[in-house]
Amino acid sequence: MASLNTLLGPLLALLVASLAAASASNLHNDFDITWGDGRAKILNNGELLTLNLDRASGSGFQSRNEYLFGKIDMQLKLVPGNSAGTVTAYYLSSKGSAWDEIDFEFLGNLSGDPYILHTNVFSQGKGNREQQFYLWFDPTADFHTYSILWNPQRIVFSVDGTPIREFKNLESMGVPFPKNQPMRIYSSLWNADDWATRGGLVKADWTQAPFTASYRNFSAEACVLSNGASSCGTNTSPPASSAAANAWFSEELDSTRQERLKWVQKNYMVYNYCRDTNRFPQGLPPECNMS
């Protein structure tokens, strides 16, 4: 008589496979292409999204959902080769003149020179909180995961699970923090050769066009806003019954990730607004005085 394990083994394998297929991201369901006249495409039955840029136009997309707090992951593969003058922007943003925004921007460069990963946080229409980094790998050779954790206590930017920047909620010190406005995800690939590479000294080489950035494996553990109501409930906090599934809502950096953050900032940060005393002659912003 066949053992129970022998009988159940294939069934369990089938169940695991079907769950994996069900959880695979279908970008058709999550995003709308918003501009580019056909230069943006969702391919492979929703598994891959590509943005293209040529001399005439770039392209872009946005999420169908609005979020008020969440943990957002997306894998990107950036424009390869001579990407000078191009910017691949991937960010969360609300609407209006006093908007909130959480930015990843990838500034292209000449072949062989590293991309600059530009980050910023806007609250109530004001940013000026730029930090820039080199990456410890070639972001054009393969896909890498770029993540934003946004909860009521902090915003954490991560790359392949390694935190590169933390922006804490310091409203008690008078620092505005994005917490009231729902945001959509946006991404675009566009020509910024008037400033993106060496302050605009290096222009885009249009003989290399079209330039292409690729996206896959999107996931969002988040509070989704619909008709003014949050999927997390009226107080925009996940119900206690699902605390384990919504651990991101109170997530903070443990000691290991704090060490990784310090490693990145010591070895790969190339600009930090908190060290730019020329820019803030009246004194650095208050959050810069926190350790």
Short mmCIF file of C-alpha atoms in Angstrom, two decimals:
data_model
loop_
_atom_site.label_atom_id
_atom_site.label_comp_id
_atom_site.label_asym_id
_atom_site.label_seq_id
_atom_site.Cartn_x
_atom_site.Cartn_y
_atom_site.Cartn_z
CA MET A 1 0.00 0.00 0.00
CA ALA A 2 1.38 3.41 -0.97
CA SER A 3 2.37 5.58 1.96
CA LEU A 4 0.43 8.73 2.76
CA ASN A 5 3.51 10.78 1.82
CA THR A 6 3.66 9.12 -1.60
CA LEU A 7 0.00 9.91 -2.23
CA LEU A 8 0.10 13.44 -0.89
CA GLY A 9 3.45 14.46 -2.39
CA PRO A 10 2.20 15.18 -5.93
CA LEU A 11 -0.92 16.90 -4.58
CA LEU A 12 1.15 19.20 -2.37
CA ALA A 13 3.49 19.99 -5.26
CA LEU A 14 0.47 20.86 -7.41
CA LEU A 15 -0.96 23.07 -4.67
CA VAL A 16 2.33 24.91 -4.18
CA ALA A 17 2.66 25.44 -7.94
CA SER A 18 -0.88 26.77 -8.22
CA LEU A 19 -0.36 29.13 -5.27
CA ALA A 20 2.85 30.43 -6.82
CA ALA A 21 1.06 31.01 -10.11
CA ALA A 22 -1.79 32.78 -8.32
CA SER A 23 0.59 35.08 -6.47
CA ALA A 24 2.62 35.99 -9.56
CA SER A 25 2.16 39.65 -10.38
CA ASN A 26 0.09 40.49 -13.45
CA LEU A 27 1.05 44.02 -14.37
CA HIS A 28 -2.10 44.40 -16.47
CA ASN A 29 -4.08 44.32 -13.22
CA ASP A 30 -1.92 46.78 -11.32
CA PHE A 31 -0.89 49.49 -13.79
CA ASP A 32 -2.15 51.69 -16.61
CA ILE A 33 0.15 53.03 -19.29
CA THR A 34 -0.44 56.78 -19.23
CA TRP A 35 1.71 58.29 -21.97
CA GLY A 36 4.21 57.56 -24.70
CA ASP A 37 2.15 56.78 -27.81
CA GLY A 38 2.89 53.07 -27.77
CA ARG A 39 6.42 53.35 -26.37
CA ALA A 40 5.34 51.61 -23.14
CA LYS A 41 4.26 47.99 -23.34
CA ILE A 42 3.03 45.25 -21.02
CA LEU A 43 4.32 41.93 -22.34
CA ASN A 44 4.46 38.18 -21.59
CA ASN A 45 0.90 37.92 -20.28
CA GLY A 46 1.47 40.73 -17.79
CA GLU A 47 4.84 39.53 -16.46
CA LEU A 48 6.96 42.30 -17.98
CA LEU A 49 6.53 46.04 -18.54
CA THR A 50 8.92 48.07 -20.70
CA LEU A 51 9.30 51.83 -21.09
CA ASN A 52 11.04 53.28 -24.12
CA LEU A 53 12.56 56.67 -24.89
CA ASP A 54 13.50 58.04 -28.29
CA ARG A 55 14.17 61.55 -29.54
CA ALA A 56 10.46 62.26 -29.96
CA SER A 57 9.14 61.09 -26.59
CA GLY A 58 9.56 59.05 -23.45
CA SER A 59 6.82 57.00 -21.79
CA GLY A 60 5.26 56.25 -18.42
CA PHE A 61 2.74 54.36 -16.33
CA GLN A 62 0.87 54.67 -13.03
CA SER A 63 -0.76 52.32 -10.55
CA ARG A 64 -4.48 51.72 -10.64
CA ASN A 65 -4.58 51.78 -6.83
CA GLU A 66 -3.91 54.61 -4.42
CA TYR A 67 -2.08 53.72 -1.22
CA LEU A 68 -1.90 55.27 2.24
CA PHE A 69 1.08 53.42 3.75
CA GLY A 70 2.53 50.24 2.39
CA LYS A 71 5.53 48.12 1.51
CA ILE A 72 6.07 48.38 -2.24
CA ASP A 73 8.50 46.21 -4.22
CA MET A 74 9.36 46.33 -7.91
CA GLN A 75 12.18 44.77 -9.90
CA LEU A 76 13.81 47.10 -12.44
CA LYS A 77 16.48 46.64 -15.09
CA LEU A 78 17.80 50.03 -16.19
CA VAL A 79 18.79 51.42 -19.59
CA PRO A 80 22.04 49.64 -20.60
CA GLY A 81 25.08 51.05 -22.36
CA ASN A 82 25.40 54.79 -22.85
CA SER A 83 22.41 56.03 -20.87
CA ALA A 84 23.68 59.63 -20.48
CA GLY A 85 20.89 62.20 -20.36
CA THR A 86 18.17 59.70 -19.47
CA VAL A 87 16.24 59.52 -16.21
CA THR A 88 14.21 56.54 -15.07
CA ALA A 89 11.87 57.82 -12.34
CA TYR A 90 10.01 55.43 -10.04
CA TYR A 91 8.08 57.06 -7.21
CA LEU A 92 4.97 57.46 -5.07
CA SER A 93 3.09 60.74 -5.32
CA SER A 94 -0.17 62.40 -4.36
CA LYS A 95 -1.90 65.20 -6.27
CA GLY A 96 -2.29 68.92 -5.74
CA SER A 97 -0.03 71.86 -4.97
CA ALA A 98 0.81 70.56 -1.47
CA TRP A 99 1.62 67.06 -2.63
CA ASP A 100 3.59 64.28 -0.91
CA GLU A 101 6.16 62.23 -2.80
CA ILE A 102 8.72 59.46 -2.21
CA ASP A 103 11.28 59.23 -5.03
CA PHE A 104 13.68 56.84 -6.65
CA GLU A 105 15.30 58.43 -9.72
CA PHE A 106 18.03 56.73 -11.72
CA LEU A 107 20.31 59.20 -13.51
CA GLY A 108 21.92 57.70 -16.59
CA ASN A 109 25.60 57.97 -17.45
CA LEU A 110 28.23 57.24 -20.07
CA SER A 111 29.03 53.59 -20.72
CA GLY A 112 31.20 52.23 -17.93
CA ASP A 113 30.35 55.00 -15.47
CA PRO A 114 27.95 54.18 -12.63
CA TYR A 115 24.34 55.23 -12.48
CA ILE A 116 23.45 57.69 -9.73
CA LEU A 117 20.46 56.62 -7.63
CA HIS A 118 18.75 59.84 -6.50
CA THR A 119 16.26 59.75 -3.59
CA ASN A 120 14.01 62.46 -2.21
CA VAL A 121 11.06 62.90 0.15
CA PHE A 122 8.43 65.61 -0.37
CA SER A 123 5.83 66.57 2.20
CA GLN A 124 3.18 69.25 1.63
CA GLY A 125 4.85 70.26 -1.63
CA LYS A 126 8.34 70.73 -0.21
CA GLY A 127 11.30 68.46 -0.92
CA ASN A 128 14.96 69.50 -0.83
CA ARG A 129 15.85 66.27 1.00
CA GLU A 130 18.03 64.64 -1.63
CA GLN A 131 20.41 61.79 -0.99
CA GLN A 132 22.31 60.18 -3.86
CA PHE A 133 24.11 56.86 -4.11
CA TYR A 134 26.16 54.70 -6.40
CA LEU A 135 25.12 51.05 -6.48
CA TRP A 136 27.35 48.10 -5.65
CA PHE A 137 26.36 46.25 -8.84
CA ASP A 138 25.54 47.01 -12.47
CA PRO A 139 21.80 47.86 -12.46
CA THR A 140 21.60 47.37 -16.24
CA ALA A 141 22.86 43.77 -16.34
CA ASP A 142 19.93 42.18 -14.52
CA PHE A 143 16.79 42.91 -12.53
CA HIS A 144 17.13 44.17 -8.95
CA THR A 145 14.44 44.86 -6.35
CA TYR A 146 13.81 48.48 -5.32
CA SER A 147 11.55 48.83 -2.29
CA ILE A 148 9.79 51.57 -0.37
CA LEU A 149 8.55 50.89 3.14
CA TRP A 150 6.17 53.68 4.17
CA ASN A 151 4.46 53.45 7.53
CA PRO A 152 3.43 56.07 10.11
CA GLN A 153 6.84 55.98 11.79
CA ARG A 154 9.32 55.97 8.89
CA ILE A 155 10.12 55.71 5.20
CA VAL A 156 12.84 53.22 4.26
CA PHE A 157 14.37 52.97 0.78
CA SER A 158 15.91 49.54 0.10
CA VAL A 159 17.75 47.83 -2.75
CA ASP A 160 17.66 44.02 -2.86
CA GLY A 161 16.60 44.08 0.78
CA THR A 162 19.48 46.33 1.87
CA PRO A 163 18.29 49.65 3.34
CA ILE A 164 20.03 52.65 1.82
CA ARG A 165 18.07 55.45 3.48
CA GLU A 166 15.67 55.97 6.39
CA PHE A 167 13.50 59.07 6.80
CA LYS A 168 11.85 59.04 10.22
CA ASN A 169 8.64 60.72 11.29
CA LEU A 170 9.96 63.68 13.30
CA GLU A 171 6.80 65.78 13.34
CA SER A 172 7.49 66.39 17.03
CA MET A 173 10.47 68.48 15.85
CA GLY A 174 8.41 70.32 13.25
CA VAL A 175 9.51 68.16 10.29
CA PRO A 176 6.57 67.46 7.93
CA PHE A 177 5.97 63.76 7.23
CA PRO A 178 3.77 62.23 4.50
CA LYS A 179 0.89 60.56 6.33
CA ASN A 180 -2.46 61.98 5.22
CA GLN A 181 -2.49 61.92 1.42
CA PRO A 182 -2.95 58.71 -0.57
CA MET A 183 -0.33 58.21 -3.27
CA ARG A 184 -0.15 56.34 -6.54
CA ILE A 185 2.95 54.67 -7.97
CA TYR A 186 4.32 56.38 -11.07
CA SER A 187 7.21 55.62 -13.35
CA SER A 188 8.60 57.29 -16.45
CA LEU A 189 11.61 57.18 -18.72
CA TRP A 190 12.41 60.60 -20.11
CA ASN A 191 15.04 62.90 -21.61
CA ALA A 192 16.70 65.13 -19.02
CA ASP A 193 19.97 65.78 -20.79
CA ASP A 194 19.82 69.45 -19.81
CA TRP A 195 20.77 68.41 -16.22
CA ALA A 196 20.88 64.66 -15.55
CA THR A 197 24.46 63.78 -16.48
CA ARG A 198 27.26 65.98 -15.13
CA GLY A 199 24.93 68.92 -14.82
CA GLY A 200 23.89 68.70 -18.47
CA LEU A 201 27.41 68.64 -19.92
CA VAL A 202 26.87 65.17 -21.39
CA LYS A 203 23.94 64.89 -23.78
CA ALA A 204 21.91 61.87 -24.86
CA ASP A 205 23.34 59.92 -27.79
CA TRP A 206 20.25 59.44 -29.91
CA THR A 207 22.04 56.96 -32.19
CA GLN A 208 21.62 54.53 -29.26
CA ALA A 209 17.84 55.03 -29.08
CA PRO A 210 15.39 53.64 -28.29
CA PHE A 211 16.47 53.47 -24.66
CA THR A 212 14.60 50.81 -22.64
CA ALA A 213 13.92 50.25 -18.93
CA SER A 214 12.17 47.05 -17.80
CA TYR A 215 9.94 46.18 -14.84
CA ARG A 216 8.64 42.95 -13.31
CA ASN A 217 7.58 41.22 -10.06
CA PHE A 218 5.59 44.05 -8.52
CA SER A 219 4.14 43.46 -5.07
CA ALA A 220 2.39 45.70 -2.57
CA GLU A 221 1.49 44.94 1.03
CA ALA A 222 -0.44 48.12 1.58
CA CYS A 223 -3.51 50.02 2.67
CA VAL A 224 -5.45 50.62 -0.53
CA LEU A 225 -7.73 53.65 -0.74
CA SER A 226 -11.01 53.27 -2.58
CA ASN A 227 -13.85 55.81 -2.52
CA GLY A 228 -12.24 57.43 0.50
CA ALA A 229 -12.10 54.20 2.52
CA SER A 230 -8.93 52.31 3.43
CA SER A 231 -8.61 48.54 3.09
CA CYS A 232 -6.90 48.72 6.49
CA GLY A 233 -9.94 50.18 8.23
CA THR A 234 -11.02 53.62 9.34
CA ASN A 235 -7.88 54.37 11.34
CA THR A 236 -5.57 53.36 8.46
CA SER A 237 -4.00 50.66 10.59
CA PRO A 238 -4.35 46.97 9.78
CA PRO A 239 -6.76 45.04 12.02
CA ALA A 240 -5.13 43.21 14.93
CA SER A 241 -6.34 39.89 13.53
CA SER A 242 -3.91 40.27 10.62
CA ALA A 243 -0.99 41.69 12.59
CA ALA A 244 1.46 39.06 11.30
CA ALA A 245 0.54 39.70 7.68
CA ASN A 246 0.82 43.44 8.22
CA ALA A 247 4.06 43.53 10.18
CA TRP A 248 5.26 46.21 7.77
CA PHE A 249 2.92 48.73 9.41
CA SER A 250 5.13 48.91 12.50
CA GLU A 251 8.36 47.64 10.92
CA GLU A 252 11.62 49.24 11.93
CA LEU A 253 15.26 48.52 11.19
CA ASP A 254 16.79 45.85 13.41
CA SER A 255 20.47 46.02 14.35
CA THR A 256 21.58 43.99 11.31
CA ARG A 257 19.77 46.25 8.86
CA GLN A 258 21.00 49.35 10.68
CA GLU A 259 24.56 48.10 10.11
CA ARG A 260 23.79 47.52 6.41
CA LEU A 261 22.39 51.04 6.18
CA LYS A 262 25.59 52.46 7.69
CA TRP A 263 27.68 50.37 5.27
CA VAL A 264 25.84 51.77 2.25
CA GLN A 265 25.95 55.34 3.50
CA LYS A 266 29.66 55.12 4.29
CA ASN A 267 30.72 53.48 1.03
CA TYR A 268 28.17 54.45 -1.64
CA MET A 269 26.53 57.76 -0.72
CA VAL A 270 27.68 60.54 -3.05
CA TYR A 271 25.43 63.39 -1.88
CA ASN A 272 23.58 64.11 1.35
CA TYR A 273 21.58 67.30 1.85
CA CYS A 274 22.33 67.03 5.56
CA ARG A 275 26.00 67.73 4.85
CA ASP A 276 25.45 70.58 2.40
CA THR A 277 26.05 73.59 4.63
CA ASN A 278 26.43 75.91 1.62
CA ARG A 279 22.87 75.15 0.64
CA PHE A 280 21.48 75.85 4.11
CA PRO A 281 23.39 78.92 5.36
CA GLN A 282 20.80 79.52 8.09
CA GLY A 283 21.42 76.01 9.47
CA LEU A 284 20.73 72.45 8.39
CA PRO A 285 17.14 71.11 8.53
CA PRO A 286 16.25 69.85 12.03
CA GLU A 287 16.20 66.16 11.05
CA CYS A 288 19.88 66.46 10.09
CA ASN A 289 20.82 66.87 13.73
CA MET A 290 19.45 63.44 14.61
CA SER A 291 21.93 60.56 14.68
#
